PDB file of C-alpha atoms and ligand atoms in Angstrom:
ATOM      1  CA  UNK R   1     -18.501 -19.502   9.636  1.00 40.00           C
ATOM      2  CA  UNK R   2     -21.510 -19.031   7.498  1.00 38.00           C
ATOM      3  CA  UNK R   3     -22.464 -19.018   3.634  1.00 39.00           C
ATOM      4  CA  UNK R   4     -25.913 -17.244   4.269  1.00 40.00           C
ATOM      5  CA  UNK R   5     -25.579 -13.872   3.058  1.00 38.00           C
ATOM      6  CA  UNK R   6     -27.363 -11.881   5.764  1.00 40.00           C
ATOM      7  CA  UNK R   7     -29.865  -8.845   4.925  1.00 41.00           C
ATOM      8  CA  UNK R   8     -28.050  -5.561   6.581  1.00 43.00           C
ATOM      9  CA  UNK R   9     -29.894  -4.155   9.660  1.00 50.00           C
ATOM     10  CA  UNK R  10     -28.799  -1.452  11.603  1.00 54.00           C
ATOM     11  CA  UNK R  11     -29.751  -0.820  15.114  1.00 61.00           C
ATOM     12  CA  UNK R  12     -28.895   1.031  18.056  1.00 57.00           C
ATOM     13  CA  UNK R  13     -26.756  -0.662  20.882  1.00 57.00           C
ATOM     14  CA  UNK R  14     -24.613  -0.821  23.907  1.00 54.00           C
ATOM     15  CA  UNK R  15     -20.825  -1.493  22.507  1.00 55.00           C
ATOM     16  CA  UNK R  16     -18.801  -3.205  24.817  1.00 53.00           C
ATOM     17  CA  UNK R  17     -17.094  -0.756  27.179  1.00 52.00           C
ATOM     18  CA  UNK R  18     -18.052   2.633  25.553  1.00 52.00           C
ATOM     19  CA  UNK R  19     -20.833   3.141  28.284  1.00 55.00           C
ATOM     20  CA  UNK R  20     -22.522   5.530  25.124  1.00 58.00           C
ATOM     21  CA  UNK R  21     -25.762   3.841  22.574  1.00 63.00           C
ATOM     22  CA  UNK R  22     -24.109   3.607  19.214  1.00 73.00           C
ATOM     23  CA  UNK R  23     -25.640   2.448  15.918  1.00 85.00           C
ATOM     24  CA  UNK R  24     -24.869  -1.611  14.823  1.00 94.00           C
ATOM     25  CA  UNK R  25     -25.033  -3.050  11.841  1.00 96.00           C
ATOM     26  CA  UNK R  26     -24.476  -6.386  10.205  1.00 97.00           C
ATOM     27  CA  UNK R  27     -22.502  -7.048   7.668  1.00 97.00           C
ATOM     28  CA  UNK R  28     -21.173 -10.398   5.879  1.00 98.00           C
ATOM     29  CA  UNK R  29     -16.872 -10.078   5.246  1.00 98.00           C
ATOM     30  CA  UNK R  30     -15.863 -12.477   2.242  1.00 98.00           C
ATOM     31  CA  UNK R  31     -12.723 -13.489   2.658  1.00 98.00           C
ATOM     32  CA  UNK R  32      -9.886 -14.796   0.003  1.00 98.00           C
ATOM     33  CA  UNK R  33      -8.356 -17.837   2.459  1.00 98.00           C
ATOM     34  CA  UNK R  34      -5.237 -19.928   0.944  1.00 98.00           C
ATOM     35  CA  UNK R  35      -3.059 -22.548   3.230  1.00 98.00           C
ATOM     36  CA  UNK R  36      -0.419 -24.075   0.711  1.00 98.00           C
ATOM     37  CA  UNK R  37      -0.093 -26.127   3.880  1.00 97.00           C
ATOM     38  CA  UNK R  38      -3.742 -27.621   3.333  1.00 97.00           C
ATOM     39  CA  UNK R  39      -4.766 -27.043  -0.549  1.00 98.00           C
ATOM     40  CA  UNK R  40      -2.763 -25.454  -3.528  1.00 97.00           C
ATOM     41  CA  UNK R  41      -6.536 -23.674  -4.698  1.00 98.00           C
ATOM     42  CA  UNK R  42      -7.317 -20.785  -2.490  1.00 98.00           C
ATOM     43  CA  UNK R  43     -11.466 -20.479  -1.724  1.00 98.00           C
ATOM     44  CA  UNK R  44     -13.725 -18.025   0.034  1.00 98.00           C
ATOM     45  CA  UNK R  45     -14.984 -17.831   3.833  1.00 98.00           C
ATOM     46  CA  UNK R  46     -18.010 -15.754   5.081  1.00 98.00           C
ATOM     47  CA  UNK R  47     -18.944 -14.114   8.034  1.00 98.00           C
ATOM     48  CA  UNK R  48     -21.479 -12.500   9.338  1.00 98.00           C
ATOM     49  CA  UNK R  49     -20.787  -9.983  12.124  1.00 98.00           C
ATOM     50  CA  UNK R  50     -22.494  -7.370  13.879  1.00 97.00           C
ATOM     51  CA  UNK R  51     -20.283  -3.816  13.424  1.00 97.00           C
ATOM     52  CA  UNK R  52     -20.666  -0.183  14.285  1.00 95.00           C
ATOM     53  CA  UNK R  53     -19.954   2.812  12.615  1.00 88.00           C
ATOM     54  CA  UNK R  54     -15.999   3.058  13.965  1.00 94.00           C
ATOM     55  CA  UNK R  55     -15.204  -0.083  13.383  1.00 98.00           C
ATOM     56  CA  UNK R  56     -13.227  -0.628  10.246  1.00 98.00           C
ATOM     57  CA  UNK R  57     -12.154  -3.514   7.965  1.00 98.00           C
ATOM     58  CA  UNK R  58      -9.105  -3.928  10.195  1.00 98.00           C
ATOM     59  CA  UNK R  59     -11.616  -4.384  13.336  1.00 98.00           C
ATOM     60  CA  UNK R  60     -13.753  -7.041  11.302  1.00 98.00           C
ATOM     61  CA  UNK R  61     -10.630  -8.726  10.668  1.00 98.00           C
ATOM     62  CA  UNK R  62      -9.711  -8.857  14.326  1.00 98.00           C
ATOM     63  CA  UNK R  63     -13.039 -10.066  15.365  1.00 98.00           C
ATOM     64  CA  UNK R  64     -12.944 -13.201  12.719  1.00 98.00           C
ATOM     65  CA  UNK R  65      -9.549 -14.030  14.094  1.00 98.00           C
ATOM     66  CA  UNK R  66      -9.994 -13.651  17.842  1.00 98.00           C
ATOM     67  CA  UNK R  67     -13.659 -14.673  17.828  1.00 97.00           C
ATOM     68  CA  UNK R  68     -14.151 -17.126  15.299  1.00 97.00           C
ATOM     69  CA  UNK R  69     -11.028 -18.575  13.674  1.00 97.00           C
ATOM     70  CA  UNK R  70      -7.828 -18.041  14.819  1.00 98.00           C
ATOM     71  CA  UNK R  71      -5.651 -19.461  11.618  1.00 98.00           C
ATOM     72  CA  UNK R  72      -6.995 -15.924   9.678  1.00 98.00           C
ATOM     73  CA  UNK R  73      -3.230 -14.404   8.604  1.00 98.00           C
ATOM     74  CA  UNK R  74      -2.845 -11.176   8.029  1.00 98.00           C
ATOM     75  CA  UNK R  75      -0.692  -8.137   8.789  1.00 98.00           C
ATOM     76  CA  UNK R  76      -1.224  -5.152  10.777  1.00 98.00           C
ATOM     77  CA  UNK R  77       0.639  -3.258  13.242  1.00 98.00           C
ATOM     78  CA  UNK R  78      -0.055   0.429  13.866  1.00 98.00           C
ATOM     79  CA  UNK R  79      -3.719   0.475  13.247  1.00 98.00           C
ATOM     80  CA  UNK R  80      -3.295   4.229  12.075  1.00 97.00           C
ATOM     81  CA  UNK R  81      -2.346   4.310   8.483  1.00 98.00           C
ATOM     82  CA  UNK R  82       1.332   4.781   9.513  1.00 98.00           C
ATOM     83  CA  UNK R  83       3.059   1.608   8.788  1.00 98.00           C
ATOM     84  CA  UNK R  84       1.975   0.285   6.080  1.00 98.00           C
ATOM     85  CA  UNK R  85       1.704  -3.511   6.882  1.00 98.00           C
ATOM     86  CA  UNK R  86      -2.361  -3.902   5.835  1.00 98.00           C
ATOM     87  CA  UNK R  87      -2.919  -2.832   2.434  1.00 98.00           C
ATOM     88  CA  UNK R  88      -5.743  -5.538   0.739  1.00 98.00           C
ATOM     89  CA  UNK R  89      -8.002  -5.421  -2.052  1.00 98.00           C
ATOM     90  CA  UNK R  90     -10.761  -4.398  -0.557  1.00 98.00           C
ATOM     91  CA  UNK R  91     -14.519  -4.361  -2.539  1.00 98.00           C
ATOM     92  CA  UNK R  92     -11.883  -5.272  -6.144  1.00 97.00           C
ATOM     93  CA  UNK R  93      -9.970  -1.755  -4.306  1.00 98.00           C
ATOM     94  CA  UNK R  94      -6.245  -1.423  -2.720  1.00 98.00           C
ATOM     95  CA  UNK R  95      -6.966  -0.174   0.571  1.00 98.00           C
ATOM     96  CA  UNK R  96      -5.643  -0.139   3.987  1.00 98.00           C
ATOM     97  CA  UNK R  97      -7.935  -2.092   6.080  1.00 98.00           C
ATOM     98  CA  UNK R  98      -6.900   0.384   9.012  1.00 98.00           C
ATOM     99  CA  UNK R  99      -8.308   3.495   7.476  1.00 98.00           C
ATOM    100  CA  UNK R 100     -11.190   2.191   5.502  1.00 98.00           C
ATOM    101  CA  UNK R 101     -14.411   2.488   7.314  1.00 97.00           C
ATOM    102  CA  UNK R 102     -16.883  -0.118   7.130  1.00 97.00           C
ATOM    103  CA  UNK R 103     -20.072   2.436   7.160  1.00 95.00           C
ATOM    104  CA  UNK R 104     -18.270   4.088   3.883  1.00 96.00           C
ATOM    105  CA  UNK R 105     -18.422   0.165   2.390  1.00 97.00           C
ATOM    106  CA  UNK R 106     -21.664  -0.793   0.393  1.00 95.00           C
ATOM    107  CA  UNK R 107     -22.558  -2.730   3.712  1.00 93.00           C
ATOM    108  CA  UNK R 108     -25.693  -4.558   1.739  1.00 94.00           C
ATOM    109  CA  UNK R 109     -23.231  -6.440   0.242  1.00 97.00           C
ATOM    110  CA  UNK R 110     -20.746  -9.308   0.928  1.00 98.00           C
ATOM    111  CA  UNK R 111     -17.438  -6.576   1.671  1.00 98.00           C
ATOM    112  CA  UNK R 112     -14.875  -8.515  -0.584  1.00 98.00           C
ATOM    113  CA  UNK R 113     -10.762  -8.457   0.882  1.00 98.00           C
ATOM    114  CA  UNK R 114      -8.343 -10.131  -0.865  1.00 98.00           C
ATOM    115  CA  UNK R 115      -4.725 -10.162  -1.187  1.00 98.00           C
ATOM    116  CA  UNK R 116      -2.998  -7.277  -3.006  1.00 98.00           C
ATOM    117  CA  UNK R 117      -1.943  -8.707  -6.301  1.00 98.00           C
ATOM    118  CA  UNK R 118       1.138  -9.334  -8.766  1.00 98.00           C
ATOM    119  CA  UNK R 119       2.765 -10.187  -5.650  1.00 98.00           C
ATOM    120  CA  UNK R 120       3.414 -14.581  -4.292  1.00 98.00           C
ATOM    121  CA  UNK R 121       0.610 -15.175  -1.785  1.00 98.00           C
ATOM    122  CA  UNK R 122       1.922 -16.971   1.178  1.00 98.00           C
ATOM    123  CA  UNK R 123      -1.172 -17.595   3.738  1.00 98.00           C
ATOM    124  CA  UNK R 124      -4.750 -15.705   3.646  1.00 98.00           C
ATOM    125  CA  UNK R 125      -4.248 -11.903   2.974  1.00 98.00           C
ATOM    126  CA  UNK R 126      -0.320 -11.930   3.572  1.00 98.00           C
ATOM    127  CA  UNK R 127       2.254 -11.532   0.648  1.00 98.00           C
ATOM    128  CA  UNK R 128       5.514 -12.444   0.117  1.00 98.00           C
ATOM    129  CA  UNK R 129       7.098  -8.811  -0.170  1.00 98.00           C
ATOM    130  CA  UNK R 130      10.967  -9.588  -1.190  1.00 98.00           C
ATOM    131  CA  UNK R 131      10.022  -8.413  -4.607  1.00 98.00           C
ATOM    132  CA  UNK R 132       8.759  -5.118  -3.621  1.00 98.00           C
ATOM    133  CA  UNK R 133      11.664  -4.571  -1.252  1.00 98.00           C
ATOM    134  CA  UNK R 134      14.132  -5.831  -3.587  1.00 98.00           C
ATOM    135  CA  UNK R 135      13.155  -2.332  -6.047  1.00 98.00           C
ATOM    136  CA  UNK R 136      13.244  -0.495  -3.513  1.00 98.00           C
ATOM    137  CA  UNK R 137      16.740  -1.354  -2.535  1.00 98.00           C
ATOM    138  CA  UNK R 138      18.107  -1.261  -5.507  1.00 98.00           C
ATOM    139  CA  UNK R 139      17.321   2.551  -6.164  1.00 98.00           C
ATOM    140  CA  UNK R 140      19.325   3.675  -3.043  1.00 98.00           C
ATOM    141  CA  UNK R 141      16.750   5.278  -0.987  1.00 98.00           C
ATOM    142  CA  UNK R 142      19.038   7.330   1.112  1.00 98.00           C
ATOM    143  CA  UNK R 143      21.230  10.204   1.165  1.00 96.00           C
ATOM    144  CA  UNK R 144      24.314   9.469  -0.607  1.00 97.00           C
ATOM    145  CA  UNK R 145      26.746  12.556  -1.058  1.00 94.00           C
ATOM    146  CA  UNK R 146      30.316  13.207  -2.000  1.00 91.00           C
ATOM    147  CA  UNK R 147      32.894  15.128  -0.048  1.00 84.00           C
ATOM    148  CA  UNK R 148      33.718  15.684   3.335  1.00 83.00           C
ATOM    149  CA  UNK R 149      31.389  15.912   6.137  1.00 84.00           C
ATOM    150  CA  UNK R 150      30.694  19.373   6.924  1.00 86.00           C
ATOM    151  CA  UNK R 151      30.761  20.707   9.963  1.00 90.00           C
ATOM    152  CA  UNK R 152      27.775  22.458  10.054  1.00 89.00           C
ATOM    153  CA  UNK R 153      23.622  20.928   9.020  1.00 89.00           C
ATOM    154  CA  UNK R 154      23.497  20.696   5.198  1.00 90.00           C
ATOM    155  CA  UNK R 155      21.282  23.386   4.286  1.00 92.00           C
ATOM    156  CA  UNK R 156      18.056  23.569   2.299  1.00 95.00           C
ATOM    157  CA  UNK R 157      16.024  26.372   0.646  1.00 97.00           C
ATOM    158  CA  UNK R 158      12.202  25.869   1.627  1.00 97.00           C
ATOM    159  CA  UNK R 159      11.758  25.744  -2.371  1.00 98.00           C
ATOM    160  CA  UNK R 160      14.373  22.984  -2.852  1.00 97.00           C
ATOM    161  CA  UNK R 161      12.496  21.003   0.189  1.00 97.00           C
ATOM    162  CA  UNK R 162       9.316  21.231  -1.914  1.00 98.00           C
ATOM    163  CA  UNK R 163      10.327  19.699  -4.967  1.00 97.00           C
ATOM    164  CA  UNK R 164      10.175  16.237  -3.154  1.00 98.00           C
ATOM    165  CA  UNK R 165       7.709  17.254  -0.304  1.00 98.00           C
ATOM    166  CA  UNK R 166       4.600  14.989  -1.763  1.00 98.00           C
ATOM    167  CA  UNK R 167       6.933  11.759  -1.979  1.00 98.00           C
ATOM    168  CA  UNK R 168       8.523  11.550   1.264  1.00 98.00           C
ATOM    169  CA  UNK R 169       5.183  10.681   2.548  1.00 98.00           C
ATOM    170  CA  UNK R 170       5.285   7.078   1.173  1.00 98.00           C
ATOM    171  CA  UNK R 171       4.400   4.092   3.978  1.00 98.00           C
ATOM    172  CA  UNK R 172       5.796   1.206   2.085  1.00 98.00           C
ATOM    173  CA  UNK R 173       2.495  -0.368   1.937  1.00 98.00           C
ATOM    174  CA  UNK R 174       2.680  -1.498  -1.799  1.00 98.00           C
ATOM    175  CA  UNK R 175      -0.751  -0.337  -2.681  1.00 98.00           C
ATOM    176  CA  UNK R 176       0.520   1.180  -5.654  1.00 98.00           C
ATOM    177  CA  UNK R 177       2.769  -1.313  -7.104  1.00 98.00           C
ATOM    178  CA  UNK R 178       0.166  -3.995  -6.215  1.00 98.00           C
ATOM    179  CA  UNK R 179      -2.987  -2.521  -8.682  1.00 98.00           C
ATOM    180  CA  UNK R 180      -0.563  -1.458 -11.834  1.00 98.00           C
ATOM    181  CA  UNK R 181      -1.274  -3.388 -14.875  1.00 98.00           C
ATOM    182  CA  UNK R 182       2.556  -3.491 -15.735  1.00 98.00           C
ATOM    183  CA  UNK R 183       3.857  -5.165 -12.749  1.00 98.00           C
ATOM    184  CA  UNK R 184       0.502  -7.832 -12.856  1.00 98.00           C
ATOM    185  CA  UNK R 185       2.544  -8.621 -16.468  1.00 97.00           C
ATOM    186  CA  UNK R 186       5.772  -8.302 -15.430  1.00 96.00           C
ATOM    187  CA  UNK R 187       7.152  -8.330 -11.735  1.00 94.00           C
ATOM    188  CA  UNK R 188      10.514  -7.328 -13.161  1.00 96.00           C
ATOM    189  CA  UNK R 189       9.331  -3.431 -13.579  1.00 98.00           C
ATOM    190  CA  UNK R 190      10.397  -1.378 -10.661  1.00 98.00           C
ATOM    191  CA  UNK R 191       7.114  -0.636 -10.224  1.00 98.00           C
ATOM    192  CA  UNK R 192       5.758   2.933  -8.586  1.00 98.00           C
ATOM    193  CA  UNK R 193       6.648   2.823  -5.191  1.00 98.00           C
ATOM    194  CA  UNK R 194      10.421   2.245  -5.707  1.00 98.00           C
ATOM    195  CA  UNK R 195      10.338   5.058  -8.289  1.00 98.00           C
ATOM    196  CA  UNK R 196       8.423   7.359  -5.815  1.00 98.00           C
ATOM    197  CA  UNK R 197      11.155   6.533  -3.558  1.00 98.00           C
ATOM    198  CA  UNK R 198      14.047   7.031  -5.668  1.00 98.00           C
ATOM    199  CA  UNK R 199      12.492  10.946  -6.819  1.00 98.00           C
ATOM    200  CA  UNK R 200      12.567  11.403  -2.751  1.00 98.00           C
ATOM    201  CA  UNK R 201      16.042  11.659  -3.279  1.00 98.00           C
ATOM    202  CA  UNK R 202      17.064  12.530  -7.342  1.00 98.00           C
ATOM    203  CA  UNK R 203      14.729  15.867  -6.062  1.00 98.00           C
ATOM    204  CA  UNK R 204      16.712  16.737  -2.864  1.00 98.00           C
ATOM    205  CA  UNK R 205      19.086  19.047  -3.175  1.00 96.00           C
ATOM    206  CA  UNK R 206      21.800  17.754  -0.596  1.00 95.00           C
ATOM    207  CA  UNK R 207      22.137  14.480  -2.281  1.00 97.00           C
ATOM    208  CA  UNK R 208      24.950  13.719  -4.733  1.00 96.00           C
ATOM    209  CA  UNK R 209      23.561  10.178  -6.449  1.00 97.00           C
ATOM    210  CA  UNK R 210      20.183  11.659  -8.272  1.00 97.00           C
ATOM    211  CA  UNK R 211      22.298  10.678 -12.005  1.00 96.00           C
ATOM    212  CA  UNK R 212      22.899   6.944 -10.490  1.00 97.00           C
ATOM    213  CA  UNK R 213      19.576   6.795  -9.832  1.00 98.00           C
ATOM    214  CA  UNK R 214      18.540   8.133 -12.861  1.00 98.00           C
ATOM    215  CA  UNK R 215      20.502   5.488 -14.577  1.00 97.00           C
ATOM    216  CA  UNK R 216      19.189   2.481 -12.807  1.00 98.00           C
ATOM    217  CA  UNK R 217      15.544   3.883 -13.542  1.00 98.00           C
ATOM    218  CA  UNK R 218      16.480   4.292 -17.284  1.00 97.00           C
ATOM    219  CA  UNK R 219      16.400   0.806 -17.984  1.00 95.00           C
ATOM    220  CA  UNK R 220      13.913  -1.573 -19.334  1.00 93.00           C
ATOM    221  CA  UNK R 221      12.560  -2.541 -16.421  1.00 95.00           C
ATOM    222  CA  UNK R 222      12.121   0.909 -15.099  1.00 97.00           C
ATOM    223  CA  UNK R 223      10.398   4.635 -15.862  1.00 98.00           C
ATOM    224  CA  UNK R 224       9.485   4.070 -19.397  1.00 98.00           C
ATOM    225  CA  UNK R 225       7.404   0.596 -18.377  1.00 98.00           C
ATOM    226  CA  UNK R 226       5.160   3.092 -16.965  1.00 98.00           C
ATOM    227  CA  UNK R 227       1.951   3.594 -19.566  1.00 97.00           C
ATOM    228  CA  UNK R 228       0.377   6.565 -17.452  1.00 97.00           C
ATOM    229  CA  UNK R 229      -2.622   4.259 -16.154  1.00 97.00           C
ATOM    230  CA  UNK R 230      -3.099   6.764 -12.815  1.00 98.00           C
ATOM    231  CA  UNK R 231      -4.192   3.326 -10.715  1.00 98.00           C
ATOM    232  CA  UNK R 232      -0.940   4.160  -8.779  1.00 98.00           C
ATOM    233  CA  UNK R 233      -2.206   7.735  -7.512  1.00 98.00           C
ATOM    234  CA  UNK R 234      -5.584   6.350  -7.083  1.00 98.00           C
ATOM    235  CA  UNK R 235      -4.587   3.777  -4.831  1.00 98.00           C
ATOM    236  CA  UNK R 236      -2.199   5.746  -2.548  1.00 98.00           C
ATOM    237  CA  UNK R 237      -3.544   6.097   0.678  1.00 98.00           C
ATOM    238  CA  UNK R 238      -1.257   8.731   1.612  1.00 98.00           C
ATOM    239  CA  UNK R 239      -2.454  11.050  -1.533  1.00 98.00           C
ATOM    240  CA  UNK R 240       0.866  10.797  -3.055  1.00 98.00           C
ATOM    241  CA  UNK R 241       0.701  12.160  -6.817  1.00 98.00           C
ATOM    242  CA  UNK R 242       2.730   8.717  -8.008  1.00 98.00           C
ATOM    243  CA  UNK R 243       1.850   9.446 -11.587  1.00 98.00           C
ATOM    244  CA  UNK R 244       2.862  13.014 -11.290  1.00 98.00           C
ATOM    245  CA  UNK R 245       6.419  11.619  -9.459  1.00 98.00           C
ATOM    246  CA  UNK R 246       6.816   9.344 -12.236  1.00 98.00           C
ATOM    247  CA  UNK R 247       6.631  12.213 -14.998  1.00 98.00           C
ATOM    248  CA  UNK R 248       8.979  13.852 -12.936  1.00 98.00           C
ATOM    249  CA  UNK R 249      11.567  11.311 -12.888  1.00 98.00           C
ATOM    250  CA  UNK R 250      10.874  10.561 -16.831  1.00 98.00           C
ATOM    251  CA  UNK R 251      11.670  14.312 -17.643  1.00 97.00           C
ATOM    252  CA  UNK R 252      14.605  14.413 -15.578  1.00 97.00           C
ATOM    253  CA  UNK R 253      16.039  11.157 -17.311  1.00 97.00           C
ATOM    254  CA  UNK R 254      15.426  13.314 -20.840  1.00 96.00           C
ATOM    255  CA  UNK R 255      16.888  16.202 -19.524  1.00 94.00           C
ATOM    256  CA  UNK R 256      19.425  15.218 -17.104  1.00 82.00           C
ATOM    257  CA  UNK R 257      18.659  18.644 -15.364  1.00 58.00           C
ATOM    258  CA  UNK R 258      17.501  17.888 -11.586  1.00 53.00           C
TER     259      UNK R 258
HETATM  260 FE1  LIG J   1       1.943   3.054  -0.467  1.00 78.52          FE
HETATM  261 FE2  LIG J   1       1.612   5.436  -1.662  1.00 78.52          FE
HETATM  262 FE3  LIG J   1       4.063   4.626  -0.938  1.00 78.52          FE
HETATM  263 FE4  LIG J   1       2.840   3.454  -2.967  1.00 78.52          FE
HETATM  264  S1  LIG J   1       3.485   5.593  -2.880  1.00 78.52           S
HETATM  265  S2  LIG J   1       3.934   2.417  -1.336  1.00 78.52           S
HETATM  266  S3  LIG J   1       0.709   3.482  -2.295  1.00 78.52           S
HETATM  267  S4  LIG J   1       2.320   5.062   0.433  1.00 78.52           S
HETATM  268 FE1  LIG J   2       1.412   1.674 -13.354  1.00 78.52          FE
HETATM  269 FE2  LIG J   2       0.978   3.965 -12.132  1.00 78.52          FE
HETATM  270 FE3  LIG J   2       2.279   3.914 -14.406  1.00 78.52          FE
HETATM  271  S1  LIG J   2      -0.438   2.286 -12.320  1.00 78.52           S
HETATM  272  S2  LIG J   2       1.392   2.214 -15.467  1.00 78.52           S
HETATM  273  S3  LIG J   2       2.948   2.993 -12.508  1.00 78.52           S
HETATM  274  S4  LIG J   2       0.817   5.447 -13.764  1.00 78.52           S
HETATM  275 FE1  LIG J   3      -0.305   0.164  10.079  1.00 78.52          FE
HETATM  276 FE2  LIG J   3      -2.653  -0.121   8.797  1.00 78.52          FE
HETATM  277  S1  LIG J   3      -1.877  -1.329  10.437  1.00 78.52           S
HETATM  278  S2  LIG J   3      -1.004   1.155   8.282  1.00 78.52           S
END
């Protein structure tokens, strides 16, 4: 671990295994560290590694941990932007480290990662997610319908199957939640992700709940906390339209007609 803040230089080498001459460059990760087990103030570490032009902040994360300290927490599973588990702040940005490049990263400075925020930090870059999970639950996200079973699939118009198309993309990851204003203030709001969650389902035709749902979300603590700030659809890494879902679920709460 270093402090110096190297000067990036890129050259062509041999990566390990690849056989093929790719382009190298250095650059210094600054990493948000906090141990409640060691100090209650969290500082930052710096590193200076040598990357190429695949790699992304995921892979510098790997290298600090495996290469130069091992007690570096943080979550990951997939790798691929599918589960979810690595969303950071990434240059003052929610990201997944997973799908954000480092050559795309102003490499000539320190790249920043940090916690997401409005959420308990528990060691490094991971977060307590209970509260997260806890909206989510609580706006039923699945299929809840009335009657008997039928005996045949439930069917679905193409059309109908659009109207929720864009939000059953969501991965969980909290990106969205984690950079609105309104939950930083006040962690009781539902928060984006559930509501993006909960229109999966008040927009599919074969579900009987959408006017529960509707109900839950019409409370202080839900839709109308929402002041239209767009960081939510900017920070989707799925291109979700959050904002867009949002308005959705507002209009349908005024209208009752879904
Ligand atoms: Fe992540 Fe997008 Fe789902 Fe929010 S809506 S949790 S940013 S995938
Ligand atoms: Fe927050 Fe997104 Fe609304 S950032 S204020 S939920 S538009
Ligand atoms: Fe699964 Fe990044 S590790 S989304």
């Amino acid at each position: 671990m270093s402090t110096n803040v190297a000067e990036p230089a890129s050259k062509v080498e041999i990566k390990a295994g690849s056989g093929d001459a790719v382009e190298s460059f250095d650059i210094t990760l600054k990493v948000r560290r906090f141990d409640p087990e060691i100090s209650d103030e969290a500082h930052w570490d710096e590193y200076q590694l040598t990357m190429y032009g695949t790699d992304r902040v995921l892979d510098a994360l790997h290298r600090v941990k495996w290469e130069e300290d091992g007690s570096l927490s943080f979550r990951r599973s997939c790798a691929h932007g599918v589960c979810g588990s690595d969303a950071m702040r990434i240059n003052g940005r929610n990201r997944l480290a997973c799908k954000t490049l480092l050559k795309d990263l102003d490499t000539s400075k320190p790249i920043t990662v940090e916690p997401i925020k409005g959420l308990p930090v528990e060691k490094d870059l991971i977060v307590d997610m209970e509260p997260f999970f806890q909206s989510y639950r609580e706006v039923m996200p699945f299929l809840i319908t009335k009657g008997h079973e039928p005996s045949k699939e439930r069917f679905q118009s193409q059309e109908d199957r659009e109207r929720y198309d864009d939000t059953t993309k969501c991965i969980l990851c909290a990106a969205c939640t984690s950079s609105c204003p309104v939950f930083w203030t006040d962690g009781q709001y539902f928060g984006p992700a559930a509501i993006v969650n909960a229109h999966r389902f008040i927009f599919d035709s074969r579900d009987d709940a959408g006017d529960m749902r509707l109900e839950i979300l019409n409370d202080k603590e839900g839709v109308w906390r929402c002041r239209t700030t767009f960081n939510c659809s900017e920070a989707c890494p799925r291109g979700i339209q959050v904002t867009k879902a949002i308005s959705e679920v507002k209009q349908a709460i005024l209208t009752r007609s879904i």
